[in-house]
Amino acid sequence: TPRSFNCFLAHTPRAMPKYQDVSLKVQGMDEAIQSLAQYFGEDPNRCQAENVFTALQQFMQAFRVSKDKVARLRKSQEKQRAQQEEGKKKAEEKNVSELLRSSTSRLRAAVAGGSSSEEEDDESD
């Protein structure tokens, strides 16, 4: 209708700068997407923006999964190391207590006038 056309023409001067601004932004995004596709070894003329973003999204998801897996593995290894250290510490404590018991019993035997097992071994030779 003539009225709508006149209305359109009336708004055109105000809309043109906005249209040009949006058009420049879209062109800049297209160039950035082509540059990104080329960076990843894709043919920028054949690779669509959706494919670039899908590939990036899949990469980021795989990266997060790998990062979490490495963190769990490190935590598990640290836990195993801590358990091994605890086991070594307990074994050392056990050896020390056995050594103390042995030397205490020898000392008691010597004080009581008896002989230690080493002395008995020496005398039997």
PDB file of C-alpha atoms in Angstrom:
ATOM      1  CA  THR A   1       0.000   0.000   0.000  1.00  0.00           C
ATOM      2  CA  PRO A   2       1.184   3.528  -0.623  1.00  0.00           C
ATOM      3  CA  ARG A   3       0.890   4.466   3.023  1.00  0.00           C
ATOM      4  CA  SER A   4       3.208   1.629   4.176  1.00  0.00           C
ATOM      5  CA  PHE A   5       5.686   2.483   1.457  1.00  0.00           C
ATOM      6  CA  ASN A   6       5.721   6.103   2.573  1.00  0.00           C
ATOM      7  CA  CYS A   7       6.215   4.965   6.172  1.00  0.00           C
ATOM      8  CA  PHE A   8       9.090   2.747   5.047  1.00  0.00           C
ATOM      9  CA  LEU A   9      10.733   5.618   3.202  1.00  0.00           C
ATOM     10  CA  ALA A  10      10.329   7.857   6.242  1.00  0.00           C
ATOM     11  CA  HIS A  11      12.251   5.384   8.468  1.00  0.00           C
ATOM     12  CA  THR A  12      14.917   4.505   5.896  1.00  0.00           C
ATOM     13  CA  PRO A  13      17.330   7.353   6.714  1.00  0.00           C
ATOM     14  CA  ARG A  14      17.384   6.368  10.396  1.00  0.00           C
ATOM     15  CA  ALA A  15      17.646   2.654   9.666  1.00  0.00           C
ATOM     16  CA  MET A  16      20.461   2.868   7.114  1.00  0.00           C
ATOM     17  CA  PRO A  17      23.288   3.547   9.616  1.00  0.00           C
ATOM     18  CA  LYS A  18      22.060   0.692  11.824  1.00  0.00           C
ATOM     19  CA  TYR A  19      21.854  -1.624   8.825  1.00  0.00           C
ATOM     20  CA  GLN A  20      25.370  -0.691   7.735  1.00  0.00           C
ATOM     21  CA  ASP A  21      26.684  -1.245  11.274  1.00  0.00           C
ATOM     22  CA  VAL A  22      25.083  -4.694  11.482  1.00  0.00           C
ATOM     23  CA  SER A  23      26.296  -5.527   7.989  1.00  0.00           C
ATOM     24  CA  LEU A  24      29.904  -4.642   8.936  1.00  0.00           C
ATOM     25  CA  LYS A  25      29.676  -6.756  12.100  1.00  0.00           C
ATOM     26  CA  VAL A  26      28.371  -9.757  10.156  1.00  0.00           C
ATOM     27  CA  GLN A  27      31.146  -9.354   7.591  1.00  0.00           C
ATOM     28  CA  GLY A  28      33.723  -9.181  10.410  1.00  0.00           C
ATOM     29  CA  MET A  29      32.313 -12.346  11.978  1.00  0.00           C
ATOM     30  CA  ASP A  30      32.434 -14.154   8.639  1.00  0.00           C
ATOM     31  CA  GLU A  31      36.087 -13.192   8.243  1.00  0.00           C
ATOM     32  CA  ALA A  32      36.872 -14.291  11.807  1.00  0.00           C
ATOM     33  CA  ILE A  33      35.162 -17.649  11.249  1.00  0.00           C
ATOM     34  CA  GLN A  34      37.071 -18.193   8.003  1.00  0.00           C
ATOM     35  CA  SER A  35      40.310 -17.311   9.773  1.00  0.00           C
ATOM     36  CA  LEU A  36      39.461 -19.739  12.585  1.00  0.00           C
ATOM     37  CA  ALA A  37      38.646 -22.512  10.120  1.00  0.00           C
ATOM     38  CA  GLN A  38      41.928 -21.905   8.317  1.00  0.00           C
ATOM     39  CA  TYR A  39      43.790 -21.943  11.656  1.00  0.00           C
ATOM     40  CA  PHE A  40      42.437 -25.436  12.318  1.00  0.00           C
ATOM     41  CA  GLY A  41      43.441 -26.620   8.849  1.00  0.00           C
ATOM     42  CA  GLU A  42      40.008 -26.489   7.247  1.00  0.00           C
ATOM     43  CA  ASP A  43      39.193 -24.991   3.858  1.00  0.00           C
ATOM     44  CA  PRO A  44      37.567 -21.660   4.793  1.00  0.00           C
ATOM     45  CA  ASN A  45      35.470 -21.643   1.618  1.00  0.00           C
ATOM     46  CA  ARG A  46      33.973 -25.080   2.274  1.00  0.00           C
ATOM     47  CA  CYS A  47      33.720 -25.015   6.058  1.00  0.00           C
ATOM     48  CA  GLN A  48      30.495 -23.593   7.445  1.00  0.00           C
ATOM     49  CA  ALA A  49      30.349 -21.620  10.687  1.00  0.00           C
ATOM     50  CA  GLU A  50      28.178 -24.276  12.351  1.00  0.00           C
ATOM     51  CA  ASN A  51      30.849 -26.905  11.697  1.00  0.00           C
ATOM     52  CA  VAL A  52      33.592 -24.703  13.162  1.00  0.00           C
ATOM     53  CA  PHE A  53      31.616 -24.069  16.337  1.00  0.00           C
ATOM     54  CA  THR A  54      30.563 -27.715  16.626  1.00  0.00           C
ATOM     55  CA  ALA A  55      34.190 -28.820  16.348  1.00  0.00           C
ATOM     56  CA  LEU A  56      35.259 -26.263  18.957  1.00  0.00           C
ATOM     57  CA  GLN A  57      32.498 -27.365  21.305  1.00  0.00           C
ATOM     58  CA  GLN A  58      33.472 -31.032  20.923  1.00  0.00           C
ATOM     59  CA  PHE A  59      37.125 -30.162  21.503  1.00  0.00           C
ATOM     60  CA  MET A  60      36.312 -28.220  24.672  1.00  0.00           C
ATOM     61  CA  GLN A  61      34.163 -31.072  25.979  1.00  0.00           C
ATOM     62  CA  ALA A  62      36.891 -33.643  25.279  1.00  0.00           C
ATOM     63  CA  PHE A  63      39.462 -31.337  26.881  1.00  0.00           C
ATOM     64  CA  ARG A  64      37.382 -31.015  30.069  1.00  0.00           C
ATOM     65  CA  VAL A  65      36.888 -34.783  30.251  1.00  0.00           C
ATOM     66  CA  SER A  66      40.628 -35.362  29.828  1.00  0.00           C
ATOM     67  CA  LYS A  67      41.468 -32.704  32.394  1.00  0.00           C
ATOM     68  CA  ASP A  68      39.099 -34.292  34.933  1.00  0.00           C
ATOM     69  CA  LYS A  69      40.545 -37.736  34.211  1.00  0.00           C
ATOM     70  CA  VAL A  70      44.107 -36.488  34.772  1.00  0.00           C
ATOM     71  CA  ALA A  71      43.043 -34.827  38.038  1.00  0.00           C
ATOM     72  CA  ARG A  72      41.420 -38.070  39.269  1.00  0.00           C
ATOM     73  CA  LEU A  73      44.511 -40.064  38.265  1.00  0.00           C
ATOM     74  CA  ARG A  74      46.841 -37.678  40.117  1.00  0.00           C
ATOM     75  CA  LYS A  75      44.639 -37.777  43.202  1.00  0.00           C
ATOM     76  CA  SER A  76      44.648 -41.581  43.103  1.00  0.00           C
ATOM     77  CA  GLN A  77      48.437 -41.674  42.739  1.00  0.00           C
ATOM     78  CA  GLU A  78      48.873 -39.266  45.658  1.00  0.00           C
ATOM     79  CA  LYS A  79      46.567 -41.423  47.768  1.00  0.00           C
ATOM     80  CA  GLN A  80      48.584 -44.550  46.890  1.00  0.00           C
ATOM     81  CA  ARG A  81      51.842 -42.764  47.767  1.00  0.00           C
ATOM     82  CA  ALA A  82      50.392 -41.661  51.096  1.00  0.00           C
ATOM     83  CA  GLN A  83      49.269 -45.230  51.846  1.00  0.00           C
ATOM     84  CA  GLN A  84      52.723 -46.570  50.947  1.00  0.00           C
ATOM     85  CA  GLU A  85      54.373 -43.991  53.205  1.00  0.00           C
ATOM     86  CA  GLU A  86      51.972 -44.916  56.002  1.00  0.00           C
ATOM     87  CA  GLY A  87      52.787 -48.607  55.481  1.00  0.00           C
ATOM     88  CA  LYS A  88      56.526 -47.900  55.615  1.00  0.00           C
ATOM     89  CA  LYS A  89      56.071 -45.828  58.763  1.00  0.00           C
ATOM     90  CA  LYS A  90      54.088 -48.609  60.458  1.00  0.00           C
ATOM     91  CA  ALA A  91      56.695 -51.200  59.439  1.00  0.00           C
ATOM     92  CA  GLU A  92      59.479 -49.037  60.860  1.00  0.00           C
ATOM     93  CA  GLU A  93      57.533 -48.536  64.095  1.00  0.00           C
ATOM     94  CA  LYS A  94      56.975 -52.295  64.327  1.00  0.00           C
ATOM     95  CA  ASN A  95      60.686 -52.994  63.791  1.00  0.00           C
ATOM     96  CA  VAL A  96      61.640 -50.427  66.429  1.00  0.00           C
ATOM     97  CA  SER A  97      59.196 -51.853  68.971  1.00  0.00           C
ATOM     98  CA  GLU A  98      60.432 -55.411  68.308  1.00  0.00           C
ATOM     99  CA  LEU A  99      64.024 -54.248  68.719  1.00  0.00           C
ATOM    100  CA  LEU A 100      63.140 -52.479  71.969  1.00  0.00           C
ATOM    101  CA  ARG A 101      61.351 -55.569  73.316  1.00  0.00           C
ATOM    102  CA  SER A 102      64.280 -57.765  72.394  1.00  0.00           C
ATOM    103  CA  SER A 103      66.874 -55.504  73.979  1.00  0.00           C
ATOM    104  CA  THR A 104      64.680 -54.966  77.046  1.00  0.00           C
ATOM    105  CA  SER A 105      64.342 -58.709  77.610  1.00  0.00           C
ATOM    106  CA  ARG A 106      68.113 -59.157  77.206  1.00  0.00           C
ATOM    107  CA  LEU A 107      68.749 -56.321  79.627  1.00  0.00           C
ATOM    108  CA  ARG A 108      66.355 -57.837  82.173  1.00  0.00           C
ATOM    109  CA  ALA A 109      68.027 -61.196  81.798  1.00  0.00           C
ATOM    110  CA  ALA A 110      71.461 -59.639  82.275  1.00  0.00           C
ATOM    111  CA  VAL A 111      70.324 -57.680  85.342  1.00  0.00           C
ATOM    112  CA  ALA A 112      68.702 -60.770  86.807  1.00  0.00           C
ATOM    113  CA  GLY A 113      71.965 -62.647  86.408  1.00  0.00           C
ATOM    114  CA  GLY A 114      70.950 -64.659  83.425  1.00  0.00           C
ATOM    115  CA  SER A 115      72.570 -64.524  80.066  1.00  0.00           C
ATOM    116  CA  SER A 116      71.286 -63.116  76.822  1.00  0.00           C
ATOM    117  CA  SER A 117      70.592 -65.342  73.886  1.00  0.00           C
ATOM    118  CA  GLU A 118      73.743 -64.031  72.184  1.00  0.00           C
ATOM    119  CA  GLU A 119      75.872 -65.040  75.147  1.00  0.00           C
ATOM    120  CA  GLU A 120      74.296 -68.481  75.108  1.00  0.00           C
ATOM    121  CA  ASP A 121      75.101 -68.782  71.427  1.00  0.00           C
ATOM    122  CA  ASP A 122      78.723 -67.784  72.116  1.00  0.00           C
ATOM    123  CA  GLU A 123      79.052 -70.258  74.992  1.00  0.00           C
ATOM    124  CA  SER A 124      77.668 -73.165  73.004  1.00  0.00           C
ATOM    125  CA  ASP A 125      80.418 -72.792  70.389  1.00  0.00           C
TER     126      ASP A 125
END
